[in-house]
XYZ file of C-alpha atoms in Angstrom:
676
model
C 116.282 93.277 82.806
C 113.938 91.853 85.440
C 112.560 88.329 85.581
C 108.953 87.928 84.513
C 107.103 85.055 86.172
C 103.771 84.035 84.663
C 101.322 82.487 87.135
C 99.294 79.453 86.160
C 95.532 79.747 86.056
C 92.974 76.914 86.246
C 90.414 77.699 83.543
C 87.843 75.424 85.195
C 88.013 77.458 88.428
C 87.721 80.703 86.452
C 84.607 79.461 84.657
C 83.091 78.280 87.950
C 83.639 81.687 89.577
C 82.118 83.489 86.586
C 79.074 81.213 86.734
C 78.511 81.113 90.515
C 79.548 84.623 91.613
C 79.303 88.219 90.412
C 83.080 88.354 89.849
C 83.857 89.395 86.275
C 86.083 87.233 84.018
C 89.257 89.330 84.331
C 89.056 89.491 88.122
C 88.277 85.756 88.275
C 91.449 85.041 86.282
C 93.544 87.202 88.622
C 92.374 85.645 91.883
C 92.639 82.137 90.441
C 96.236 82.870 89.471
C 96.760 83.984 93.086
C 95.631 80.674 94.530
C 91.841 80.787 94.749
C 90.437 77.306 94.098
C 86.768 77.544 95.135
C 83.882 79.899 95.739
C 84.589 79.900 99.486
C 88.271 80.789 99.075
C 87.260 83.538 96.636
C 84.945 85.051 99.257
C 87.662 84.804 101.920
C 90.158 86.384 99.526
C 87.932 89.349 98.732
C 86.028 90.094 101.925
C 88.018 91.682 104.780
C 88.066 89.564 107.936
C 86.665 90.752 111.259
C 88.903 92.325 113.892
C 89.772 89.963 116.734
C 89.090 91.173 120.258
C 92.039 93.273 121.450
C 91.865 91.461 124.795
C 93.227 88.366 123.054
C 96.617 90.095 123.017
C 98.824 89.278 125.974
C 99.135 92.085 128.557
C 96.351 94.138 126.964
C 94.219 93.931 130.116
C 97.225 94.936 132.220
C 97.911 97.917 129.977
C 94.301 99.102 130.304
C 94.319 98.770 134.078
C 97.588 100.700 134.427
C 96.479 103.445 132.014
C 93.103 103.854 133.699
C 94.775 104.048 137.117
C 97.131 106.828 135.991
C 94.267 108.700 134.316
C 92.144 108.443 137.469
C 94.879 109.889 139.698
C 95.851 112.572 137.126
C 99.364 111.232 136.674
C 101.460 112.826 133.975
C 101.670 110.410 131.020
C 104.273 110.646 128.252
C 103.672 108.972 124.881
C 107.058 108.027 123.397
C 106.792 107.701 119.615
C 108.977 107.321 116.540
C 109.870 109.701 113.719
C 108.409 107.718 110.793
C 104.828 107.737 109.485
C 103.792 104.777 111.645
C 105.272 106.258 114.815
C 103.886 109.757 114.196
C 100.348 108.594 113.434
C 100.446 106.202 116.427
C 101.420 109.111 118.668
C 98.681 111.331 117.209
C 96.035 108.649 117.771
C 96.915 107.880 121.375
C 97.467 111.551 122.310
C 94.084 112.556 120.892
C 92.290 109.695 122.592
C 93.898 110.083 126.021
C 93.202 113.825 125.956
C 89.573 112.974 125.168
C 89.556 110.837 128.333
C 90.891 113.795 130.310
C 94.389 112.399 130.793
C 97.329 114.661 131.636
C 99.375 113.688 128.600
C 102.338 114.965 126.589
C 104.442 113.460 123.794
C 108.066 112.826 122.976
C 109.211 111.819 119.500
C 112.991 111.653 119.073
C 114.574 113.558 116.227
C 116.251 111.370 113.622
C 119.638 112.562 114.913
C 118.841 110.832 118.222
C 118.346 107.507 116.490
C 115.481 105.051 116.645
C 113.784 104.221 119.938
C 114.259 105.351 123.515
C 117.515 106.839 124.762
C 118.796 107.961 128.150
C 118.891 111.698 127.324
C 115.257 111.586 126.198
C 114.229 109.781 129.388
C 115.965 112.456 131.460
C 113.997 115.172 129.629
C 110.747 113.281 130.165
C 111.559 112.854 133.848
C 112.264 116.587 134.180
C 108.738 117.248 132.877
C 107.350 115.217 135.772
C 106.129 112.123 133.947
C 104.874 109.258 136.081
C 104.217 106.853 133.205
C 105.810 106.398 129.785
C 103.906 104.485 127.126
C 105.750 103.663 123.920
C 104.198 103.381 120.473
C 105.979 101.700 117.543
C 109.102 101.101 119.668
C 110.337 99.911 123.049
C 110.531 96.146 122.650
C 114.360 96.210 122.631
C 114.827 99.017 125.196
C 116.128 96.833 128.067
C 118.644 99.307 129.529
C 116.331 102.266 129.036
C 113.500 100.432 130.803
C 115.661 99.800 133.869
C 116.667 103.463 133.870
C 113.001 104.523 133.750
C 112.268 102.500 136.879
C 115.405 103.791 138.623
C 113.915 107.286 138.271
C 110.615 106.188 139.814
C 108.559 106.113 136.611
C 106.578 103.217 135.151
C 106.563 101.890 131.577
C 104.030 100.369 129.165
C 105.396 99.100 125.828
C 103.246 98.863 122.698
C 105.228 97.726 119.687
C 105.135 95.456 116.643
C 108.830 94.761 116.080
C 110.361 91.374 116.769
C 111.260 90.857 120.454
C 114.427 89.188 121.691
C 114.408 86.175 124.013
C 114.123 88.448 127.055
C 111.654 91.314 127.365
C 112.326 94.732 128.911
C 110.955 95.564 132.356
C 107.469 97.054 132.087
C 103.999 97.034 133.617
C 102.681 95.645 130.345
C 104.158 94.752 126.954
C 101.605 94.618 124.148
C 103.204 93.123 121.051
C 101.586 90.466 118.833
C 105.028 88.976 118.102
C 105.555 87.900 121.697
C 105.895 84.119 121.787
C 103.277 83.947 124.544
C 100.757 86.161 122.729
C 97.707 84.065 121.727
C 96.279 86.607 119.255
C 95.830 85.128 115.780
C 96.913 88.079 113.622
C 100.552 89.060 114.046
C 101.325 91.557 111.271
C 99.907 94.778 112.696
C 101.949 97.947 112.372
C 102.566 100.147 115.417
C 99.400 102.158 114.788
C 97.455 98.914 114.422
C 98.543 97.911 117.931
C 97.557 101.371 119.243
C 94.192 101.095 117.451
C 93.500 97.844 119.298
C 94.644 99.393 122.594
C 92.101 102.182 122.091
C 89.504 99.551 121.131
C 90.153 97.803 124.441
C 89.796 101.088 126.322
C 86.517 101.653 124.423
C 85.081 98.285 125.477
C 85.895 96.548 122.163
C 83.843 99.061 120.138
C 85.463 98.778 116.693
C 83.121 101.138 114.873
C 83.573 103.928 117.419
C 87.360 103.767 117.190
C 87.225 103.443 113.394
C 85.176 106.635 113.184
C 87.801 108.488 115.221
C 91.017 106.967 113.872
C 90.245 104.879 110.779
C 91.997 107.421 108.546
C 95.210 107.454 110.583
C 95.480 103.691 111.069
C 94.990 103.161 107.316
C 97.715 105.686 106.469
C 100.108 104.083 108.965
C 99.401 100.529 107.795
C 100.053 101.487 104.169
C 103.072 103.593 105.108
C 104.771 100.876 107.164
C 104.525 98.422 104.226
C 103.126 95.617 106.363
C 101.218 92.885 104.576
C 97.735 94.017 103.504
C 95.994 90.819 104.544
C 93.862 89.691 107.475
C 93.119 92.482 109.934
C 95.335 94.931 108.043
C 93.145 94.501 104.967
C 90.081 95.302 107.104
C 91.716 98.348 108.698
C 92.864 99.786 105.362
C 89.628 98.918 103.543
C 87.478 100.616 106.171
C 89.954 103.396 106.916
C 90.120 104.540 103.293
C 86.422 105.388 103.479
C 87.138 107.721 106.398
C 89.968 109.369 104.459
C 87.555 109.998 101.560
C 85.061 111.613 103.925
C 87.689 113.022 106.261
C 86.858 115.806 108.672
C 90.368 115.774 110.160
C 91.681 119.282 109.638
C 95.263 118.127 109.079
C 94.338 115.600 106.374
C 92.119 118.138 104.604
C 94.901 120.735 104.677
C 97.506 118.269 103.375
C 95.226 117.132 100.545
C 94.605 120.763 99.561
C 98.258 121.823 99.559
C 99.495 118.598 97.911
C 96.624 118.534 95.396
C 95.430 115.087 96.504
C 91.861 114.226 95.455
C 90.374 112.561 98.536
C 87.237 111.501 96.652
C 89.294 109.066 94.542
C 91.806 108.159 97.258
C 93.136 104.605 97.298
C 96.077 102.803 98.883
C 98.429 103.778 96.034
C 97.621 107.481 96.370
C 98.102 107.249 100.131
C 101.455 105.495 99.653
C 102.792 108.054 97.168
C 100.897 111.196 98.200
C 100.317 111.274 101.944
C 102.922 108.948 103.479
C 106.062 110.575 101.965
C 105.006 114.000 103.237
C 104.496 112.729 106.770
C 107.817 110.890 106.593
C 109.548 114.012 105.275
C 109.116 115.711 108.641
C 111.167 112.995 110.310
C 113.754 112.970 107.532
C 114.441 116.679 107.013
C 112.670 118.676 109.667
C 111.156 117.570 112.926
C 108.500 114.866 113.375
C 106.768 117.372 115.636
C 105.608 119.193 112.489
C 103.673 116.190 111.189
C 102.333 115.422 114.673
C 101.132 119.016 115.015
C 99.393 118.753 111.630
C 97.600 115.488 112.478
C 96.388 116.859 115.806
C 95.656 120.420 114.639
C 92.263 121.988 115.250
C 92.974 125.261 113.453
C 92.553 125.432 109.657
C 95.034 128.273 109.158
C 97.747 126.597 111.213
C 97.072 123.282 109.491
C 97.574 124.811 106.041
C 100.912 126.297 107.125
C 102.037 122.973 108.594
C 100.907 121.095 105.464
C 102.898 123.486 103.287
C 105.961 122.879 105.485
C 105.612 119.128 104.953
C 105.327 119.580 101.177
C 108.403 121.825 101.180
C 110.317 119.251 103.219
C 109.229 116.517 100.817
C 110.541 118.542 97.865
C 113.786 119.017 99.763
C 113.910 115.265 100.284
C 113.517 114.617 96.553
C 116.235 117.134 95.700
C 118.643 115.619 98.209
C 117.963 112.114 96.879
C 118.748 113.272 93.355
C 122.024 114.874 94.452
C 123.165 111.662 96.144
C 122.134 109.648 93.074
C 124.189 111.999 90.905
C 127.226 111.573 93.166
C 126.856 107.811 93.023
C 126.554 107.991 89.215
C 129.942 109.762 89.169
C 131.405 106.995 91.327
C 130.099 104.415 88.841
C 131.450 106.403 85.912
C 134.924 106.538 87.474
C 134.864 102.819 88.295
C 132.408 100.979 86.001
C 133.367 97.578 87.426
C 131.435 98.470 90.588
C 128.283 97.398 88.770
C 129.675 93.907 88.205
C 129.883 93.244 91.946
C 127.235 90.920 93.348
C 126.266 93.550 95.935
C 126.490 97.312 95.281
C 128.161 99.341 98.029
C 128.472 103.128 97.880
C 129.705 105.609 100.446
C 130.126 109.358 100.548
C 130.805 112.159 102.965
C 127.713 113.446 104.748
C 125.102 111.716 102.624
C 121.884 112.820 104.333
C 120.954 109.962 106.664
C 117.272 110.738 106.200
C 117.254 109.564 102.581
C 120.036 106.986 102.212
C 117.475 104.194 102.633
C 115.398 105.585 99.762
C 118.549 105.966 97.644
C 119.488 102.344 98.378
C 116.006 101.303 97.201
C 116.345 103.297 93.982
C 119.749 101.804 93.190
C 118.489 98.337 94.065
C 115.582 98.804 91.653
C 117.722 100.299 88.880
C 120.509 97.714 88.891
C 118.654 94.699 90.302
C 121.182 94.028 93.055
C 121.230 94.367 96.852
C 122.551 97.784 97.796
C 124.285 99.365 100.804
C 124.570 103.164 100.992
C 126.876 104.560 103.675
C 127.274 108.107 104.948
C 130.613 109.107 106.468
C 129.180 111.622 108.903
C 132.122 112.364 111.158
C 135.848 111.827 111.019
C 135.576 108.381 112.579
C 131.873 107.473 112.336
C 129.708 106.140 109.507
C 126.186 104.860 109.261
C 124.202 103.384 106.457
C 121.103 101.747 105.113
C 120.637 98.670 102.951
C 117.997 97.076 100.741
C 117.849 93.473 99.602
C 116.374 91.407 96.792
C 114.499 88.122 97.072
C 116.213 85.603 99.323
C 119.204 87.876 99.975
C 118.568 88.743 103.634
C 119.920 92.107 104.708
C 119.603 91.156 108.379
C 121.569 87.916 107.927
C 124.214 89.787 105.934
C 124.567 92.351 108.726
C 124.818 89.534 111.268
C 127.622 88.042 109.158
C 129.408 91.421 109.262
C 128.636 92.135 112.928
C 132.296 91.936 114.010
C 132.935 95.352 112.403
C 129.596 96.998 113.207
C 128.775 99.206 116.182
C 125.005 98.704 115.842
C 122.706 97.093 113.312
C 119.110 96.051 112.876
C 116.563 95.197 110.224
C 114.847 92.308 108.517
C 114.890 90.323 105.282
C 114.505 93.226 102.886
C 116.044 96.215 104.662
C 118.281 97.274 107.509
C 120.359 100.011 109.095
C 123.792 99.993 110.695
C 126.620 102.099 112.073
C 130.361 101.484 112.202
C 133.718 103.163 112.560
C 134.835 104.672 109.269
C 138.171 102.873 109.532
C 136.280 99.560 109.185
C 134.568 100.416 105.881
C 137.016 98.416 103.769
C 136.649 95.320 105.941
C 132.858 95.779 105.995
C 132.796 95.849 102.189
C 134.915 92.723 102.059
C 132.599 90.880 104.451
C 129.440 91.867 102.533
C 130.852 90.482 99.278
C 132.143 87.424 101.094
C 128.667 86.779 102.499
C 127.208 86.947 98.988
C 129.808 84.497 97.649
C 129.433 82.098 100.573
C 125.630 82.119 100.497
C 124.679 82.240 96.817
C 125.960 80.319 93.842
C 123.718 82.477 91.676
C 122.459 85.750 93.124
C 118.677 86.259 93.406
C 117.042 88.657 90.974
C 113.978 90.861 91.145
C 110.958 89.193 89.617
C 107.591 90.528 88.481
C 104.637 88.190 88.858
C 102.264 88.240 85.899
C 98.641 87.714 86.896
C 97.531 87.272 83.309
C 98.605 87.708 79.704
C 95.812 90.025 78.651
C 94.218 90.375 75.237
C 93.133 93.782 73.869
C 89.483 92.682 74.019
C 89.804 92.232 77.798
C 90.988 95.825 78.351
C 87.548 97.323 79.004
C 86.122 99.780 81.523
C 83.846 97.079 82.938
C 86.683 94.604 83.469
C 88.978 97.152 85.097
C 86.221 98.424 87.394
C 85.653 94.825 88.435
C 89.208 94.628 89.793
C 88.272 97.152 92.491
C 86.873 94.371 94.697
C 90.481 93.245 95.225
C 91.408 96.555 96.866
C 93.069 97.738 98.987
C 96.359 96.910 97.321
C 99.695 96.797 99.071
C 102.299 94.397 100.418
C 100.940 90.837 100.121
C 98.138 91.962 97.798
C 99.791 93.758 94.923
C 97.878 95.629 92.272
C 97.229 93.195 89.375
C 99.971 93.057 86.767
C 99.201 92.114 83.162
C 101.439 91.217 80.238
C 100.958 92.589 76.737
C 103.059 90.260 74.621
C 104.457 90.595 71.136
C 103.008 93.922 70.100
C 104.431 96.240 67.445
C 105.975 99.500 68.703
C 104.813 102.309 66.429
C 106.146 105.371 68.244
C 107.652 106.698 71.490
C 106.330 110.168 72.342
C 107.839 112.404 75.070
C 105.449 113.793 77.693
C 105.690 116.437 80.444
C 108.925 118.056 79.259
C 110.274 114.615 78.394
C 110.105 113.362 81.987
C 107.739 110.582 80.865
C 106.825 108.873 77.606
C 103.901 107.344 75.770
C 104.334 104.141 73.771
C 101.969 103.847 70.812
C 101.616 100.166 69.944
C 99.614 97.833 67.729
C 98.445 94.760 69.636
C 96.557 91.973 67.918
C 95.142 94.418 65.395
C 94.198 97.115 67.934
C 95.981 100.354 68.807
C 96.928 101.099 72.416
C 98.651 103.932 74.261
C 100.921 102.811 77.109
C 102.292 105.411 79.538
C 105.665 105.140 81.251
C 106.615 107.542 84.054
C 110.087 108.758 85.035
C 111.661 107.832 81.695
C 112.779 110.240 78.988
C 112.577 109.322 75.310
C 116.403 109.215 75.241
C 116.353 106.434 77.824
C 114.033 104.249 75.735
C 116.107 102.063 73.431
C 113.277 100.026 71.953
C 113.332 100.343 68.183
C 110.436 101.645 66.120
C 108.482 98.838 64.403
C 110.146 96.213 66.627
C 108.120 93.583 68.484
C 107.966 94.304 72.211
C 106.502 93.024 75.479
C 105.085 95.203 78.257
C 104.146 94.586 81.875
C 101.312 96.955 82.743
C 98.821 98.037 85.356
C 95.322 99.108 84.369
C 93.270 101.875 85.944
C 90.353 104.216 85.278
C 91.049 107.907 84.756
C 88.338 110.449 85.606
C 88.499 113.819 83.835
C 85.697 116.347 83.437
C 83.090 113.712 84.132
C 84.467 111.260 81.575
C 86.045 107.882 82.220
C 88.956 106.500 80.254
C 91.408 103.615 80.580
C 95.004 104.250 81.611
C 97.603 101.600 80.733
C 100.769 102.124 82.753
C 104.016 100.294 81.946
C 106.028 98.983 84.900
C 108.548 97.131 82.716
C 109.207 96.537 79.031
C 111.549 94.668 76.739
C 111.951 93.470 73.179
C 110.152 90.210 72.481
C 111.933 86.885 72.297
C 114.211 86.825 75.345
C 115.144 83.486 76.922
C 115.322 84.591 80.549
C 117.125 81.550 81.938
C 119.933 81.782 79.370
C 120.142 85.560 79.708
C 120.615 85.588 83.499
C 123.004 82.631 83.402
C 125.180 84.442 80.837
C 124.988 87.677 82.850
C 126.239 85.856 85.963
C 129.188 84.385 84.015
C 130.040 87.815 82.567
C 130.116 89.423 86.017
C 132.270 86.635 87.438
C 134.763 86.915 84.581
C 134.880 90.730 84.806
C 135.725 90.520 88.506
C 138.493 87.978 87.919
C 136.594 85.161 89.622
C 136.910 81.524 88.598
C 134.526 80.215 85.965
C 134.387 76.786 84.418
C 136.858 76.289 81.569
C 134.064 74.845 79.440
C 132.487 78.321 79.255
C 135.415 79.989 77.506
C 134.645 78.541 74.105
C 131.076 79.867 74.377
C 131.974 83.373 75.573
C 135.141 84.156 73.603
C 134.169 86.246 70.554
C 135.604 85.462 67.148
C 136.535 88.120 64.602
C 133.159 87.537 62.921
C 131.349 87.989 66.259
C 133.117 91.298 66.874
C 132.391 92.469 63.354
C 128.711 91.556 63.757
C 128.313 93.415 67.054
C 130.133 96.498 65.767
C 127.929 96.628 62.652
C 124.760 96.486 64.747
C 125.955 99.255 67.081
C 126.811 101.404 64.053
C 123.379 100.742 62.559
C 121.452 101.421 65.764
C 123.602 104.531 66.537
C 122.755 104.463 70.233
C 121.283 101.597 72.183
C 121.589 99.682 75.437
C 123.290 96.311 75.730
C 120.094 94.353 76.383
C 118.288 95.760 73.337
C 121.433 95.234 71.261
C 121.534 91.592 72.347
C 117.868 91.003 71.514
C 118.181 92.837 68.190
C 121.061 90.615 67.070
C 119.074 87.551 68.207
C 121.474 84.803 67.097
C 122.020 81.488 68.864
C 125.779 81.961 68.614
C 125.619 85.279 70.504
C 124.939 84.807 74.225
C 124.697 87.870 76.470
C 128.085 87.301 78.109
C 129.823 87.196 74.729
C 128.033 90.359 73.623
C 129.046 92.247 76.786
C 132.648 91.168 76.276
C 132.524 92.423 72.693
C 131.318 95.796 74.004
C 134.067 95.823 76.653
C 136.718 95.068 74.027
C 135.528 97.920 71.805
C 135.398 100.247 74.820
C 138.910 99.244 75.870
C 140.204 99.996 72.368
C 138.450 103.376 72.204
C 136.016 102.341 69.487
C 132.862 103.235 71.392
C 131.473 105.200 74.302
C 129.798 103.268 77.079
C 127.390 104.990 79.472
C 127.609 102.452 82.292
C 124.742 103.900 84.335
C 122.300 103.247 81.465
C 124.323 100.486 79.758
C 124.170 102.624 76.578
C 126.684 102.263 73.724
C 127.570 104.553 70.817
C 130.251 104.331 68.129
C 133.290 106.638 68.290
C 134.903 107.749 65.014
C 138.623 106.878 64.826
C 141.158 107.924 62.213
C 143.508 104.968 62.441
C 142.894 101.266 62.041
C 142.650 99.519 65.413
C 144.225 96.106 66.029
C 141.730 93.962 67.940
C 144.595 91.824 69.221
C 145.633 94.822 71.294
C 142.747 94.103 73.682
C 143.878 92.723 77.038
C 140.353 91.315 77.538
C 140.573 89.300 74.319
C 144.065 88.064 75.200
C 142.873 87.005 78.647
C 139.927 85.111 77.159
C 142.147 83.267 74.703
C 144.783 82.490 77.342
C 142.223 81.021 79.731
C 140.555 79.064 76.974
C 143.754 77.335 75.845
């Protein structure tokens, strides 16, 4: 279960916006819930800001002078990129532009096996090709040793990057990074391609429209793909860039859209994020980033189609590999169910593909609502991993806490990567859990912000179309989320070979269809005719010239949950299950009586198969908190009275021939002993 957080909305502001602007009522409610308090703030919220002059960035003038000098004297220039979507598109942009200027330019993007950023072996290869100048894109700000090595070989360096710098900067002719403490530019959250876009703008005499026409599509893809906040200049770049993707004449984008069946006419930030970005990233995860770079710079339709097909094949390989790792982790959970009670989830395996362990960590984090570390034991003595956090649980701070056993680490609040000696895995695990205990009394949980509890009368084509003025959506400007509360579930229908489902519900006298992707009907434990709540996103579907409304569920639950009590009881249950100290006053509340056990067993028998959360909400008695219910389930499982699918928290009754003595449960004895 995830936390649902309803935002407050000032009705007076909503009415004012409806009266004084062309914003429709539903959109007015959403932006008011997001902090708009006046007509002026509404305009600022909706309209993309202008792009600040690139010359406001420190060292931008120096970078231009050095680049122009090397172009004028026909020096050999190497663009040093990165193997993710941001790094690949940045490289494609700068390569294309410098070639247009007549520069003698070549590229180097390290393979994932080389690791992120510059390395000595790569610099040697670049030097052997006769480079006079290296310019980095989407990396370089932490390459202190590599920078000194570049100069020892007689080459020069320009750094363009957007990652956080340390106190000291590497040696270079120019370092263009908005996060430099001495950089006076106002907007700091550009991705690597955003910095390159502004570099090209500077070279073009601050001509935004000219650069947008050439590279608006690529900078929009990179900005969406790097999950930087879609506000300020990023909102402008994505807003304008999406128009150039729709009308794209870039051969590589056209080929990728054809092979991947992406409709460019209806392209938006979500379709870019889930359709284009993963395929570009797949080249750096499973093949070579050179494939994606070749596609984005291709001028031959036939070659572009072949390259696009390679990216789609690599993306399918990526999905398959993810699923295999998820299956292996599911087996680990099945063999040791108590793993899921830990405050942080830590999984390791031999030769987990390092290109997808970050995605796997995200999937586990989303599924179990806990920070997750996934580690691949790649050699006899070497391991590396990736981590994802939740809320205020900072992955970077956790890695800092564990730094004594790490070889390398990096990251930020929500994600990070690391490497260590395999022999230190046990100590690393201990330190991660220790950090969680030392830092959090109660662990943070994922929360969904509700922009509005919507009525069925508000779900209209006109209202949903009106939300389009809030686009583009992304980090910092999420797609609006609406709550449908206390509706009657009539039916759950399987779709697409039971890989998705449709909920048919009755809501305030009207009938609605709510879609839910990546869930089979067997995974839906909501009961027919029960009262349920849904968190949904609304969109317009176009098919054969007709428009219809799509309601997509992003979360669901039975009605009537008290979130605060639920999560408090869950925290107590996990502490008890792990043998941690809990207040003695809790034992009376969590120790089940014979009548409690009988009640829970009867409900499981009646429901046949269900999950623990639905079971808890179905029982719906003040005397039955969630911790007590979970302990009842654990007691029955211990005594062989039920099956418990820990990965889905699903319970089913097991038929037994002999009468079972409940007093034979070690869990029940422990509860009673502690409570006395």
